[in-house]
CSV table of C-alpha atoms in Angstrom, one decimal:
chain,number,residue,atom,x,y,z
L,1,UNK,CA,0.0,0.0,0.0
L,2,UNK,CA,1.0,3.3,-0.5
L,3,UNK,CA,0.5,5.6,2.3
L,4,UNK,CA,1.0,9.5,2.2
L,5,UNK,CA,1.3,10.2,5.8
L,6,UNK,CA,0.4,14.2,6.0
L,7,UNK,CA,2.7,15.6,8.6
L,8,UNK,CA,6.4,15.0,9.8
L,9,UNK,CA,6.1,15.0,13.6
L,10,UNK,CA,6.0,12.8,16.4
L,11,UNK,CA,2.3,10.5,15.4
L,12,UNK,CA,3.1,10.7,11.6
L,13,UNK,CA,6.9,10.0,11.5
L,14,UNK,CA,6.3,7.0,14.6
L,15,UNK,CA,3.4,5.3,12.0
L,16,UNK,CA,5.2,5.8,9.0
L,17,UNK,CA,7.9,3.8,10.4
L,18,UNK,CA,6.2,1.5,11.3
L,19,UNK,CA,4.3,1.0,8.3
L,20,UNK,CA,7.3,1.3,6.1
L,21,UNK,CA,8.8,-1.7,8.9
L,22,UNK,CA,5.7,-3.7,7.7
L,23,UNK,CA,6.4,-3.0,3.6
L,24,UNK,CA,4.6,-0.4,3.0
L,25,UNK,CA,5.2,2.4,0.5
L,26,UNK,CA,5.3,5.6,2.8
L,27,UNK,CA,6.1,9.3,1.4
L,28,UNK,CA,6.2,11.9,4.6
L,29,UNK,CA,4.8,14.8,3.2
L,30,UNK,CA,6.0,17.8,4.7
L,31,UNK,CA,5.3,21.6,4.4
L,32,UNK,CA,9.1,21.8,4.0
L,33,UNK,CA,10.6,18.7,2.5
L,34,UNK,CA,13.9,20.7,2.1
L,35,UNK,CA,14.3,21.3,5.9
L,36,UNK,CA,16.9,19.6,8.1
L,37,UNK,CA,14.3,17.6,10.1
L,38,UNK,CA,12.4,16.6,7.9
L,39,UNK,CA,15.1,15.0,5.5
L,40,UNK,CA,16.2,13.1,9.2
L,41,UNK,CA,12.4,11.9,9.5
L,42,UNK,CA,12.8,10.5,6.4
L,43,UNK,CA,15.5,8.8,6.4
L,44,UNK,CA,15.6,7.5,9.6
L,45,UNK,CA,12.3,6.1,9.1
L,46,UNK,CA,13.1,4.8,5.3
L,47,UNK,CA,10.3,6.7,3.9
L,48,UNK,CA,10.6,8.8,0.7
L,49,UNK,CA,10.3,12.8,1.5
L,50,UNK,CA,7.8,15.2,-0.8
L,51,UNK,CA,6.1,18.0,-0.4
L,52,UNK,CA,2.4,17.6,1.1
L,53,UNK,CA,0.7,18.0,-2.3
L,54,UNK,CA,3.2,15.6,-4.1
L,55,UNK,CA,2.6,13.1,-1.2
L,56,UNK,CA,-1.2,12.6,-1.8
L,57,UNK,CA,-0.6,12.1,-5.5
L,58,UNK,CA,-0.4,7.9,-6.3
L,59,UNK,CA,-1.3,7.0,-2.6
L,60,UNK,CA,-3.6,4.5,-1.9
L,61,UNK,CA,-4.5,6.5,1.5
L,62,UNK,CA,-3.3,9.3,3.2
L,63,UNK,CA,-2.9,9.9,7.1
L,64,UNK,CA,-3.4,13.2,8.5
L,65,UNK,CA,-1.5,13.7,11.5
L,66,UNK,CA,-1.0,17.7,11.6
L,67,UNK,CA,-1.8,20.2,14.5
L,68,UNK,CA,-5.5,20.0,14.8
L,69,UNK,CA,-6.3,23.9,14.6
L,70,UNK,CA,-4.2,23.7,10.9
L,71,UNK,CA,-6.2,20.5,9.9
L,72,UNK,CA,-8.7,21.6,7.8
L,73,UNK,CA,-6.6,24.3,6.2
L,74,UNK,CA,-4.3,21.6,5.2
L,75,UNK,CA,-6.8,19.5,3.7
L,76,UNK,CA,-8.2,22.4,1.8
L,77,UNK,CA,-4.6,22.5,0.6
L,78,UNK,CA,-3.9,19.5,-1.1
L,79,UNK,CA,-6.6,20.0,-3.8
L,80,UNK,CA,-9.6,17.7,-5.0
L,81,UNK,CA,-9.2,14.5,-2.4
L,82,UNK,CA,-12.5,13.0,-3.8
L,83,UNK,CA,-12.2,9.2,-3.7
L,84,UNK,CA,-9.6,9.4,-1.7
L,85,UNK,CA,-9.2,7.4,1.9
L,86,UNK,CA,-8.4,9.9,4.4
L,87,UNK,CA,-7.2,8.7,8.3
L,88,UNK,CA,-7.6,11.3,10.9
L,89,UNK,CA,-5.3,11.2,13.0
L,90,UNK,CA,-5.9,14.8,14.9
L,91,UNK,CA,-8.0,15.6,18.1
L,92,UNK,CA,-9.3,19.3,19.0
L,93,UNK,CA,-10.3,19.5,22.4
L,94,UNK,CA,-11.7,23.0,21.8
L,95,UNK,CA,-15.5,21.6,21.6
L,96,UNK,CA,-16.1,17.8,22.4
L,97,UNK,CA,-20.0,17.8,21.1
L,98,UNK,CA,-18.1,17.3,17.7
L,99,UNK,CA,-15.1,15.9,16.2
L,100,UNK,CA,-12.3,16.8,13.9
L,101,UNK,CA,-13.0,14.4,11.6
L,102,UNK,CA,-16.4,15.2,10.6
L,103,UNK,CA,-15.4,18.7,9.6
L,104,UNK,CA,-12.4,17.6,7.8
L,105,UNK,CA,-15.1,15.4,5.9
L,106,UNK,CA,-17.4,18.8,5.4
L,107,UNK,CA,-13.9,20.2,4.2
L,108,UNK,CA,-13.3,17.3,1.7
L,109,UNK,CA,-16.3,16.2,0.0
L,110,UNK,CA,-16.1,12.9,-2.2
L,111,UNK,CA,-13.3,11.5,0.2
L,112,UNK,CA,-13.8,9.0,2.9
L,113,UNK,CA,-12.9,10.0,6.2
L,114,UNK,CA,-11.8,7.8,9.0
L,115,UNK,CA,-11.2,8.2,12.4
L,116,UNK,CA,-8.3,5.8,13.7
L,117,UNK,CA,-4.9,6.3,15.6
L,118,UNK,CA,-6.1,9.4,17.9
L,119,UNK,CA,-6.5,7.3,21.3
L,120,UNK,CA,-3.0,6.6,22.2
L,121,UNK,CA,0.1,8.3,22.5
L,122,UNK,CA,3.2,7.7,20.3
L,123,UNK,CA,4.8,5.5,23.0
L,124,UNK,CA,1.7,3.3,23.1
L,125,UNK,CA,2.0,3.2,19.4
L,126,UNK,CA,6.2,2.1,19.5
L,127,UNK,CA,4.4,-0.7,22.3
L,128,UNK,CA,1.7,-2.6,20.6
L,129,UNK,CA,4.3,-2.7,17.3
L,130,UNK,CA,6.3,-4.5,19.3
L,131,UNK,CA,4.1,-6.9,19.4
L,132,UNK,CA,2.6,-9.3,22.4
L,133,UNK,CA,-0.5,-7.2,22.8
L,134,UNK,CA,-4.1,-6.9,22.6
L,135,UNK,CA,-4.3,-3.6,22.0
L,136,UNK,CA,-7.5,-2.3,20.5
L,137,UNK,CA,-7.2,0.8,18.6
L,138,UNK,CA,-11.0,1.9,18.1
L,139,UNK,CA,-11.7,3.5,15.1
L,140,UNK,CA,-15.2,5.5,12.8
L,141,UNK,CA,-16.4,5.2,9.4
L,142,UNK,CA,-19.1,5.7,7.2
L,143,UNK,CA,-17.5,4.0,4.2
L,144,UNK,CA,-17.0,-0.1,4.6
L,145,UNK,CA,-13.7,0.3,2.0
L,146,UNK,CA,-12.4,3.3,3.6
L,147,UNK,CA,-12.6,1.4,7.2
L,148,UNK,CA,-11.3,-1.8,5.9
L,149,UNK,CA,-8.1,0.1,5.0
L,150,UNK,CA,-8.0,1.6,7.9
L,151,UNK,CA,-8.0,-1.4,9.4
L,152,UNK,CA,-5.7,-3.2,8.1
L,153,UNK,CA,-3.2,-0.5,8.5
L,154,UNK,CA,-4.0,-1.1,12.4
L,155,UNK,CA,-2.9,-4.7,12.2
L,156,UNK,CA,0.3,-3.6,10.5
L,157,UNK,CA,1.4,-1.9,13.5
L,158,UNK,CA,-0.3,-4.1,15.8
L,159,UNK,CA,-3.2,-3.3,16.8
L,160,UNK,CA,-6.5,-5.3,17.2
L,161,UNK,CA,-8.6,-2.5,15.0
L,162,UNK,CA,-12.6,-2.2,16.5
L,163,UNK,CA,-14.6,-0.6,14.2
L,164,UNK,CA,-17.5,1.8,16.6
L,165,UNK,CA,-19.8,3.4,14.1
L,166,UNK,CA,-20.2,6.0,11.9
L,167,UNK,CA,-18.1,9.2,11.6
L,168,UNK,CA,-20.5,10.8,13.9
L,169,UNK,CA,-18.8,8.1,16.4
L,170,UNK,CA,-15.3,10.4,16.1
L,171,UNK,CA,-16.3,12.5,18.7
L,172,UNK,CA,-16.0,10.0,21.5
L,173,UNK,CA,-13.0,8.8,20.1
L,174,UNK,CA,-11.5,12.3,20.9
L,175,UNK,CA,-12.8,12.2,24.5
L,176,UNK,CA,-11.7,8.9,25.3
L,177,UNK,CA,-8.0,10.5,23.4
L,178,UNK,CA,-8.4,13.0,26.5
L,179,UNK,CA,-8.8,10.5,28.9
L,180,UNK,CA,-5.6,8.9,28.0
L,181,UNK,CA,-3.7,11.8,27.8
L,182,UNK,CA,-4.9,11.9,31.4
L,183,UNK,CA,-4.1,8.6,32.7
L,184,UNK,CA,-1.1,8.5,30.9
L,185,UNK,CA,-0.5,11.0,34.0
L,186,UNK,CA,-0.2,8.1,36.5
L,187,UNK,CA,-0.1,5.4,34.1
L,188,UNK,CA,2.7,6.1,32.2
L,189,UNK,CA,2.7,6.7,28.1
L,190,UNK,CA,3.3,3.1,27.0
L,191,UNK,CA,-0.6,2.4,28.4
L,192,UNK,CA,-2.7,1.0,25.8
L,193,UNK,CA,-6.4,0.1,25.4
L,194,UNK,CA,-8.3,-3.4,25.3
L,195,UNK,CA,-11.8,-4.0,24.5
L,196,UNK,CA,-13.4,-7.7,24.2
L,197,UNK,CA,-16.3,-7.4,22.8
């Protein structure tokens, strides 16, 4: 799969090595491919380096992991995304009644928008792609193709993927991304979830 993963920090560099660990095709698009960090991301992490636009172009998916307030400006950025598999990454805590996701889907019309990798911490993410975990990582959808990519992307890095609903589902996935932020208080960073349903 080829995976344009929207974003050089911490949550997109961590899953793009991963993925790209799991042989996958990953390009780290960056709003500065020429910088010193980001040609460091990318090599340490084995992934080819492009701008943002040039990363979206012949991927099979694309992950957004940018700041949450420049989410839907970066969206808006990369042109037409229609048909495109979009994972969302991002949580804004400004207003928990609604998510990120469903106004990056307002923002992109034609694509399919999922909610996935927004509950844990990048530590928790190093963890369960370690292996020897049930780790759930929950995850919303409206479109059965776009979550079964999704999906599968969270078995590549090792995670038991639990599909919760529809997009209008996201929100809850950004409240329960507060509550681990504040566990992760006492329980450490490497905490991850586990739901047996």
């Amino acid at each position: 799969m080829r995976i344009a993963v929207i974003g050089s920090g911490r949550v997109g560099s961590t899953l793009g090595r991963i993925w790209t660990a799991a042989g996958h095709e990953v390009v780290l698009g960056s709003r500065d491919p020429t910088s010193t960090a980001a040609i460091a991301t990318a090599h340490d992490g084995g992934m080819e380096l492009a701008t943002q636009t040039a990363a979206v172009d012949g991927s099979d998916v694309l992950l957004l992991a940018v700041p949450s307030d420049t989410a839907v400006d970066t969206v808006r950025s990369l042109g037409p995304l229609a048909g495109h598999v979009i994972v969302d990454a991002t949580n804004d805590f400004r207003d928990l009644s609604s998510s990120n996701a469903e106004t990056i889907q307002r923002a992109a019309p034609g694509a399919m928008v999922v909610k996935a990798f927004n509950v844990v911490g990048v530590e928790a993410m190093e963890r369960a792609a370690e292996g020897g975990t049930r780790a759930t990582l929950p995850l919303a959808g409206n479109d059965e193709r776009a979550v079964g990519v999704a999906s599968q992307l969270a078995r590549d890095a090792g995670f038991a993927p639990l599909h919760v609903g529809g997009l209008a589902q996201a929100a809850s996935l950004e409240r329960l991304a507060s509550v681990w932020i504040d566990w992760s208080r006492t329980l450490g960073r490497r905490f991850l979830w586990q739901v047996d349903v």
